[in-house]
Amino acid sequence: MKSMSSVDIRACVTELQSLVGGRIDKIYHYPPDEIRIKLRADGRKDLIIEAGKRIHLTRFPKESPRLPTSFAMLMRKHLEGGRIASITQHDFDRIVLIEVEARSGRYFIIAELFSKGNVILADEEMKVIMPLKFMFKPGQQYRFPEPRLTPFDTDEKVLKDMLDSREVVRTLATKGGLGGLYAEEVLLRAGIDKNRRGEELTQDEISRIVDAIRQVFSKVEENDFNPHIVMEGEKYVDVLPLELVWYSNYEKKHFETFNEALDEFYSRMIVEEVEEREKKSEVLEKLEKRLQEQLETKKRFEEELEEHRRIAELIYENYQTVDSILQAFIKARQTKSWDEIREILKEEHRKGRLTMVEGVIPEKNSIVLNIDGHAITLRLDLSIHENAELYYDQSKKI
């Protein structure tokens, strides 16, 4: 399925300014990668974010998941009722920042729409609270990718300096920041063979390329968009905010907004994926038994993963309580044996105190807490952060 380009994101984010000032009602997570934010902004709106692929408003929201994931619950805890303060594209990159002003502070939703992507909840200092995918750790400072050249920065000198022995289309797509499709478009308009080596280009050809870049991207700078879906018969080929010579021989279906075009395009892609799977049902039936066994194993691993991740979250959510208990046991061990500590714990339980502490594991130098029905083992030789990190590491291994 197509991932949105920097140009797509620019067009989409320009339209999403209508959401600024809107209130967040609910946040849903459709594992593994899709988030839906339900908003009130001049009526009900539903914003879809799919890590590594897309962001847009949808008129066709999926049915709400029966049970929220831990990621959805954490997002709701911080963001529900919050107001959208801004929506921006970071440096013409495939990153969208949604700033939210909530009761408990200011937060950012960081949508990475490149590669495998990610959706990250960060605080006002851009420290990670929780990532959808564990490429970042909670508490870690979020780092944007290194700034790269954009089409708006390119003049004849800049282009000449970047050209090398590779094909010019590859240089423009990567070093020039155009991406594959727009690199092809620029060279088509400039009348230059895309397979020419960059070092072979004449000054006149370099000038023509720069002129073509300005011709295409001036419309982007001016937000002069013409949203449409490129079609071949009934088949949806691409969705674009600009008319391209590259698709001049194709049919076009035009839309009032680019978000509407994106919504229809991706909805059709999802339907086609489902239909394709149904065509293969006979083959799938033969593999059903084996697949079921694999799914059961997968479910077991997912439950273990979710449990370890939830425990790490609970440690941080109950930070002060957990840390005070941990410190009390560390201090007690300096003067008392485990047997003495067991007796003290029994007495405390009889008095209705320390009920969160289920017991001790002397051979592991650990205590066991019960928080919201989750058994949490804490090692006395580790800090509270190190204990939480153990659970995060276990979830990654799973």
Short mmCIF file of C-alpha atoms in Angstrom, two decimals:
data_model
loop_
_atom_site.label_atom_id
_atom_site.label_comp_id
_atom_site.label_asym_id
_atom_site.label_seq_id
_atom_site.Cartn_x
_atom_site.Cartn_y
_atom_site.Cartn_z
CA MET A 1 0.00 0.00 0.00
CA LYS A 2 1.30 3.47 -0.96
CA SER A 3 2.98 5.53 1.75
CA MET A 4 2.37 9.28 1.67
CA SER A 5 5.13 11.45 0.23
CA SER A 6 6.37 14.74 1.71
CA VAL A 7 4.24 16.56 -0.87
CA ASP A 8 1.17 14.54 0.11
CA ILE A 9 1.77 15.34 3.77
CA ARG A 10 2.20 19.07 3.03
CA ALA A 11 -1.16 19.15 1.22
CA CYS A 12 -2.91 17.09 3.90
CA VAL A 13 -1.52 19.09 6.84
CA THR A 14 -2.53 22.35 5.13
CA GLU A 15 -6.14 21.12 5.16
CA LEU A 16 -5.89 19.73 8.69
CA GLN A 17 -5.53 23.26 10.05
CA SER A 18 -9.33 23.14 10.31
CA LEU A 19 -8.84 20.83 13.30
CA VAL A 20 -6.85 23.38 15.31
CA GLY A 21 -8.92 24.35 18.34
CA GLY A 22 -10.87 21.08 18.19
CA ARG A 23 -11.30 18.84 21.25
CA ILE A 24 -10.25 15.20 21.49
CA ASP A 25 -13.16 12.94 22.45
CA LYS A 26 -11.58 9.50 22.18
CA ILE A 27 -8.53 7.69 20.84
CA TYR A 28 -8.64 4.17 19.41
CA HIS A 29 -5.83 1.78 18.48
CA TYR A 30 -6.30 -0.85 15.79
CA PRO A 31 -3.22 -3.06 16.16
CA PRO A 32 -0.65 -3.10 14.97
CA ASP A 33 -0.18 0.34 13.41
CA GLU A 34 -3.42 2.31 13.08
CA ILE A 35 -4.68 5.06 15.40
CA ARG A 36 -8.03 6.87 15.17
CA ILE A 37 -8.56 10.18 16.96
CA LYS A 38 -12.20 11.17 17.37
CA LEU A 39 -12.56 14.95 17.57
CA ARG A 40 -15.09 17.73 17.91
CA ALA A 41 -14.05 20.45 15.46
CA ASP A 42 -16.98 22.07 13.68
CA GLY A 43 -18.82 18.77 14.10
CA ARG A 44 -17.46 15.28 14.60
CA LYS A 45 -14.22 14.41 12.80
CA ASP A 46 -12.17 11.22 12.71
CA LEU A 47 -8.43 11.47 12.06
CA ILE A 48 -6.58 8.32 10.97
CA ILE A 49 -2.85 7.86 11.55
CA GLU A 50 -1.22 4.68 10.26
CA ALA A 51 2.45 4.45 11.22
CA GLY A 52 4.73 4.47 8.19
CA LYS A 53 1.90 5.10 5.72
CA ARG A 54 -0.77 7.76 6.07
CA ILE A 55 -2.60 10.50 7.96
CA HIS A 56 -5.98 11.93 6.90
CA LEU A 57 -9.56 12.54 7.93
CA THR A 58 -11.97 9.70 7.24
CA ARG A 59 -15.69 9.50 6.60
CA PHE A 60 -15.55 5.72 7.07
CA PRO A 61 -14.30 5.05 10.63
CA LYS A 62 -13.94 1.42 11.59
CA GLU A 63 -16.01 -0.03 14.39
CA SER A 64 -14.46 0.83 17.76
CA PRO A 65 -12.33 -1.98 19.23
CA ARG A 66 -14.11 -3.90 21.97
CA LEU A 67 -11.15 -3.62 24.35
CA PRO A 68 -8.63 -0.76 24.28
CA THR A 69 -4.92 -1.57 24.14
CA SER A 70 -2.54 -0.20 26.76
CA PHE A 71 -1.29 2.33 24.20
CA ALA A 72 -4.84 3.59 23.59
CA MET A 73 -5.51 3.80 27.34
CA LEU A 74 -2.34 5.81 27.95
CA MET A 75 -3.15 8.18 25.07
CA ARG A 76 -6.66 8.65 26.45
CA LYS A 77 -5.36 9.29 29.95
CA HIS A 78 -3.19 12.18 28.79
CA LEU A 79 -5.10 13.58 25.82
CA GLU A 80 -8.88 13.10 26.20
CA GLY A 81 -10.60 16.47 26.48
CA GLY A 82 -7.44 18.19 25.25
CA ARG A 83 -7.47 20.89 22.59
CA ILE A 84 -5.53 20.65 19.31
CA ALA A 85 -3.09 23.58 19.50
CA SER A 86 -1.25 22.99 16.21
CA ILE A 87 -0.66 20.48 13.42
CA THR A 88 2.61 20.84 11.51
CA GLN A 89 4.87 18.99 9.11
CA HIS A 90 8.45 18.85 10.36
CA ASP A 91 10.93 20.32 7.85
CA PHE A 92 9.09 19.01 4.74
CA ASP A 93 9.87 15.54 6.10
CA ARG A 94 7.44 12.66 6.51
CA ILE A 95 6.79 13.56 10.14
CA VAL A 96 3.64 15.24 11.46
CA LEU A 97 3.49 16.90 14.88
CA ILE A 98 0.13 17.31 16.61
CA GLU A 99 0.38 19.59 19.64
CA VAL A 100 -2.30 19.04 22.30
CA GLU A 101 -3.08 21.28 25.27
CA ALA A 102 -4.69 19.07 27.93
CA ARG A 103 -5.64 19.49 31.59
CA SER A 104 -2.42 17.92 32.80
CA GLY A 105 -0.07 19.76 30.42
CA ARG A 106 1.07 20.12 26.84
CA TYR A 107 1.78 17.02 24.75
CA PHE A 108 2.83 16.06 21.24
CA ILE A 109 1.64 13.21 19.04
CA ILE A 110 4.53 12.47 16.67
CA ALA A 111 3.43 10.58 13.54
CA GLU A 112 6.36 9.08 11.63
CA LEU A 113 5.16 8.20 8.14
CA PHE A 114 8.45 6.90 6.72
CA SER A 115 9.87 3.36 6.62
CA LYS A 116 8.03 1.18 9.19
CA GLY A 117 6.97 4.33 11.02
CA ASN A 118 5.79 5.01 14.53
CA VAL A 119 3.28 6.99 16.56
CA ILE A 120 4.76 8.51 19.71
CA LEU A 121 3.27 10.37 22.65
CA ALA A 122 5.75 12.92 24.02
CA ASP A 123 5.65 15.63 26.67
CA GLU A 124 6.19 19.36 26.08
CA GLU A 125 9.97 18.84 26.22
CA MET A 126 9.69 16.16 23.52
CA LYS A 127 10.53 13.38 25.96
CA VAL A 128 8.90 10.10 25.02
CA ILE A 129 6.01 9.03 27.26
CA MET A 130 5.03 6.00 25.18
CA PRO A 131 5.81 4.85 21.63
CA LEU A 132 3.50 2.62 19.62
CA LYS A 133 6.60 0.68 18.57
CA PHE A 134 9.53 0.30 20.92
CA MET A 135 12.13 2.07 18.81
CA PHE A 136 12.23 4.66 21.61
CA LYS A 137 12.21 4.18 25.37
CA PRO A 138 9.92 6.09 27.75
CA GLY A 139 11.80 9.06 29.15
CA GLN A 140 14.14 9.21 26.16
CA GLN A 141 14.51 12.55 24.37
CA TYR A 142 12.89 12.31 20.94
CA ARG A 143 15.37 13.04 18.17
CA PHE A 144 14.26 14.13 14.73
CA PRO A 145 16.09 12.67 11.72
CA GLU A 146 19.05 14.68 10.45
CA PRO A 147 17.84 17.66 8.36
CA ARG A 148 17.99 16.92 4.67
CA LEU A 149 17.97 19.01 1.53
CA THR A 150 14.51 19.93 0.25
CA PRO A 151 13.38 20.94 -3.26
CA PHE A 152 12.88 24.48 -1.97
CA ASP A 153 16.64 24.73 -1.19
CA THR A 154 17.84 23.59 -4.61
CA ASP A 155 19.51 26.03 -7.00
CA GLU A 156 22.02 25.39 -9.77
CA LYS A 157 25.04 25.41 -7.46
CA VAL A 158 23.41 23.10 -4.91
CA LEU A 159 22.34 20.68 -7.65
CA LYS A 160 25.75 20.69 -9.31
CA ASP A 161 27.46 19.92 -5.99
CA MET A 162 25.21 16.93 -5.29
CA LEU A 163 25.52 15.26 -8.70
CA ASP A 164 27.82 12.23 -8.83
CA SER A 165 28.38 9.04 -10.80
CA ARG A 166 24.94 7.67 -10.02
CA GLU A 167 21.89 7.99 -12.25
CA VAL A 168 20.47 11.50 -11.92
CA VAL A 169 17.01 10.16 -10.97
CA ARG A 170 18.45 8.40 -7.94
CA THR A 171 20.39 11.48 -6.85
CA LEU A 172 17.32 13.72 -7.08
CA ALA A 173 15.13 11.17 -5.28
CA THR A 174 17.48 10.70 -2.34
CA LYS A 175 20.01 13.52 -1.92
CA GLY A 176 17.67 16.06 -3.50
CA GLY A 177 14.75 15.08 -1.26
CA LEU A 178 12.27 14.75 -4.16
CA GLY A 179 11.33 11.10 -3.74
CA GLY A 180 11.03 8.68 -6.65
CA LEU A 181 7.86 9.92 -8.35
CA TYR A 182 8.74 13.62 -8.25
CA ALA A 183 12.31 12.94 -9.41
CA GLU A 184 10.83 11.18 -12.46
CA GLU A 185 8.40 14.08 -13.00
CA VAL A 186 11.13 16.73 -12.87
CA LEU A 187 13.34 14.91 -15.37
CA LEU A 188 10.37 14.30 -17.68
CA ARG A 189 9.58 18.02 -17.69
CA ALA A 190 13.27 18.90 -18.16
CA GLY A 191 13.54 16.48 -21.10
CA ILE A 192 16.47 14.57 -19.61
CA ASP A 193 17.02 10.80 -19.61
CA LYS A 194 16.62 9.67 -16.01
CA ASN A 195 19.44 7.14 -16.39
CA ARG A 196 22.06 9.76 -17.29
CA ARG A 197 24.97 9.94 -14.88
CA GLY A 198 24.86 13.11 -12.84
CA GLU A 199 28.49 13.95 -13.55
CA GLU A 200 27.76 13.92 -17.31
CA LEU A 201 25.13 16.69 -17.21
CA THR A 202 25.86 20.00 -18.91
CA GLN A 203 25.24 23.38 -17.32
CA ASP A 204 22.21 23.84 -19.58
CA GLU A 205 20.74 20.51 -18.43
CA ILE A 206 21.34 21.45 -14.79
CA SER A 207 19.49 24.73 -15.38
CA ARG A 208 16.57 22.88 -16.97
CA ILE A 209 16.32 20.53 -14.00
CA VAL A 210 16.30 23.43 -11.53
CA ASP A 211 13.61 25.18 -13.59
CA ALA A 212 11.49 21.99 -13.58
CA ILE A 213 11.90 21.63 -9.79
CA ARG A 214 10.72 25.22 -9.31
CA GLN A 215 7.84 24.64 -11.71
CA VAL A 216 6.56 21.65 -9.74
CA PHE A 217 7.30 22.78 -6.21
CA SER A 218 6.19 26.40 -6.55
CA LYS A 219 2.64 25.01 -6.42
CA VAL A 220 3.52 23.23 -3.18
CA GLU A 221 4.94 26.44 -1.66
CA GLU A 222 1.79 28.32 -2.66
CA ASN A 223 -0.51 25.51 -1.44
CA ASP A 224 -1.99 25.46 -4.95
CA PHE A 225 -3.30 21.91 -4.91
CA ASN A 226 -5.57 19.93 -7.24
CA PRO A 227 -6.53 16.76 -5.31
CA HIS A 228 -7.28 13.68 -7.42
CA ILE A 229 -7.02 9.93 -7.75
CA VAL A 230 -5.19 8.56 -10.80
CA MET A 231 -7.18 5.76 -12.42
CA GLU A 232 -6.61 3.06 -15.00
CA GLY A 233 -10.11 1.90 -15.87
CA GLU A 234 -11.70 1.08 -12.51
CA LYS A 235 -8.35 0.54 -10.83
CA TYR A 236 -6.98 3.19 -8.44
CA VAL A 237 -3.32 3.76 -9.34
CA ASP A 238 -2.26 6.69 -7.16
CA VAL A 239 -3.58 9.62 -5.13
CA LEU A 240 -1.97 13.05 -5.58
CA PRO A 241 -2.40 16.71 -4.63
CA LEU A 242 -0.77 17.96 -7.87
CA GLU A 243 -1.33 17.28 -11.57
CA LEU A 244 1.74 15.48 -12.95
CA VAL A 245 2.86 15.05 -16.55
CA TRP A 246 3.92 11.54 -15.51
CA TYR A 247 0.23 10.55 -15.32
CA SER A 248 -0.98 12.64 -18.28
CA ASN A 249 -2.39 9.59 -20.11
CA TYR A 250 -4.40 8.34 -17.14
CA GLU A 251 -7.96 9.12 -16.11
CA LYS A 252 -8.43 11.34 -13.04
CA LYS A 253 -11.09 11.52 -10.37
CA HIS A 254 -11.01 14.95 -8.73
CA PHE A 255 -12.03 15.90 -5.18
CA GLU A 256 -12.86 19.04 -3.24
CA THR A 257 -10.14 18.29 -0.68
CA PHE A 258 -7.03 16.12 -0.61
CA ASN A 259 -8.23 14.47 2.62
CA GLU A 260 -11.32 13.22 0.76
CA ALA A 261 -9.11 11.86 -2.02
CA LEU A 262 -6.82 10.12 0.50
CA ASP A 263 -9.79 8.68 2.37
CA GLU A 264 -11.35 7.18 -0.75
CA PHE A 265 -8.03 5.90 -2.09
CA TYR A 266 -6.98 4.12 1.11
CA SER A 267 -10.49 2.81 1.79
CA ARG A 268 -10.48 1.23 -1.68
CA MET A 269 -7.03 -0.25 -1.09
CA ILE A 270 -8.20 -1.84 2.17
CA VAL A 271 -11.30 -3.29 0.46
CA GLU A 272 -9.17 -4.69 -2.36
CA GLU A 273 -6.81 -6.30 0.13
CA VAL A 274 -9.78 -7.98 1.82
CA GLU A 275 -11.18 -9.17 -1.53
CA GLU A 276 -7.80 -10.55 -2.53
CA ARG A 277 -7.63 -12.50 0.71
CA GLU A 278 -11.11 -13.91 0.08
CA LYS A 279 -10.03 -15.16 -3.36
CA LYS A 280 -7.38 -17.22 -1.67
CA SER A 281 -9.82 -18.75 0.83
CA GLU A 282 -9.59 -22.26 -0.66
CA VAL A 283 -5.86 -22.31 -0.12
CA LEU A 284 -6.27 -20.84 3.34
CA GLU A 285 -8.76 -23.52 4.33
CA LYS A 286 -6.15 -26.22 3.67
CA LEU A 287 -3.79 -24.43 6.01
CA GLU A 288 -6.41 -23.66 8.64
CA LYS A 289 -5.31 -26.17 11.24
CA ARG A 290 -1.67 -25.18 11.04
CA LEU A 291 -2.58 -21.51 10.99
CA GLN A 292 -4.78 -21.90 14.08
CA GLU A 293 -1.89 -23.40 16.00
CA GLN A 294 0.32 -20.51 14.96
CA LEU A 295 -2.32 -17.96 15.92
CA GLU A 296 -2.73 -19.51 19.35
CA THR A 297 1.02 -19.35 19.87
CA LYS A 298 1.04 -15.76 18.60
CA LYS A 299 -1.80 -14.86 20.95
CA ARG A 300 0.07 -16.34 23.89
CA PHE A 301 3.16 -14.32 23.03
CA GLU A 302 1.07 -11.17 22.53
CA GLU A 303 -0.56 -11.65 25.93
CA GLU A 304 2.86 -12.08 27.53
CA LEU A 305 4.18 -9.05 25.68
CA GLU A 306 1.18 -6.96 26.69
CA GLU A 307 1.48 -8.12 30.30
CA HIS A 308 5.17 -7.17 30.52
CA ARG A 309 4.56 -3.82 28.87
CA ARG A 310 1.56 -3.10 31.12
CA ILE A 311 3.59 -3.96 34.22
CA ALA A 312 6.30 -1.49 33.17
CA GLU A 313 3.60 1.16 32.69
CA LEU A 314 2.09 0.38 36.13
CA ILE A 315 5.48 0.83 37.78
CA TYR A 316 5.71 4.34 36.33
CA GLU A 317 2.03 5.15 36.94
CA ASN A 318 2.47 4.24 40.63
CA TYR A 319 6.02 5.59 40.81
CA GLN A 320 6.00 7.18 44.28
CA THR A 321 4.20 4.28 45.99
CA VAL A 322 6.33 1.61 44.34
CA ASP A 323 9.56 3.48 45.01
CA SER A 324 8.73 4.02 48.70
CA ILE A 325 7.97 0.29 49.14
CA LEU A 326 11.17 -0.66 47.29
CA GLN A 327 13.28 1.67 49.45
CA ALA A 328 11.63 0.38 52.65
CA PHE A 329 12.58 -3.22 51.83
CA ILE A 330 16.10 -2.26 50.79
CA LYS A 331 16.54 -0.53 54.16
CA ALA A 332 14.98 -3.48 56.05
CA ARG A 333 17.39 -5.93 54.42
CA GLN A 334 20.33 -4.01 55.84
CA THR A 335 19.44 -5.17 59.38
CA LYS A 336 16.95 -8.03 59.06
CA SER A 337 16.86 -11.55 57.62
CA TRP A 338 14.27 -12.63 55.06
CA ASP A 339 12.53 -14.73 57.74
CA GLU A 340 12.21 -11.68 59.97
CA ILE A 341 10.88 -9.64 57.06
CA ARG A 342 8.30 -12.35 56.29
CA GLU A 343 7.02 -12.19 59.87
CA ILE A 344 6.84 -8.39 59.80
CA LEU A 345 4.95 -8.58 56.48
CA LYS A 346 2.41 -11.06 57.94
CA GLU A 347 1.80 -8.71 60.87
CA GLU A 348 1.38 -5.74 58.54
CA HIS A 349 -1.16 -7.73 56.48
CA ARG A 350 -3.12 -8.58 59.65
CA LYS A 351 -3.32 -4.84 60.37
CA GLY A 352 -4.51 -4.14 56.84
CA ARG A 353 -1.26 -2.45 55.82
CA LEU A 354 1.19 -3.15 52.98
CA THR A 355 -1.56 -5.12 51.22
CA MET A 356 0.03 -4.26 47.88
CA VAL A 357 3.00 -6.47 48.83
CA GLU A 358 2.11 -10.10 48.08
CA GLY A 359 5.33 -11.67 49.31
CA VAL A 360 9.08 -12.00 48.99
CA ILE A 361 11.42 -14.21 46.93
CA PRO A 362 14.67 -14.43 48.93
CA GLU A 363 16.55 -16.51 46.34
CA LYS A 364 15.97 -13.73 43.80
CA ASN A 365 16.46 -10.89 46.32
CA SER A 366 13.02 -9.70 45.23
CA ILE A 367 9.59 -8.68 46.43
CA VAL A 368 6.25 -9.22 44.67
CA LEU A 369 3.62 -6.47 44.44
CA ASN A 370 0.04 -6.71 43.25
CA ILE A 371 -1.15 -3.65 41.33
CA ASP A 372 -4.53 -3.81 39.60
CA GLY A 373 -4.35 -7.60 39.57
CA HIS A 374 -0.86 -7.74 38.04
CA ALA A 375 1.90 -9.59 39.90
CA ILE A 376 5.02 -7.41 39.71
CA THR A 377 8.40 -8.75 40.79
CA LEU A 378 10.91 -6.09 41.86
CA ARG A 379 14.59 -6.78 42.48
CA LEU A 380 16.05 -4.98 45.49
CA ASP A 381 19.44 -4.60 43.80
CA LEU A 382 17.92 -2.52 41.00
CA SER A 383 16.42 0.97 40.94
CA ILE A 384 12.78 1.49 40.05
CA HIS A 385 13.83 2.57 36.54
CA GLU A 386 15.98 -0.54 36.08
CA ASN A 387 13.13 -2.77 37.28
CA ALA A 388 10.72 -1.18 34.78
CA GLU A 389 13.36 -1.47 32.04
CA LEU A 390 13.60 -5.23 32.68
CA TYR A 391 9.92 -5.58 31.79
CA TYR A 392 10.30 -3.39 28.69
CA ASP A 393 13.30 -5.50 27.60
CA GLN A 394 11.33 -8.73 28.14
CA SER A 395 8.46 -7.40 26.00
CA LYS A 396 10.95 -6.60 23.20
CA LYS A 397 12.42 -10.11 23.37
CA ILE A 398 8.96 -11.63 23.19
#
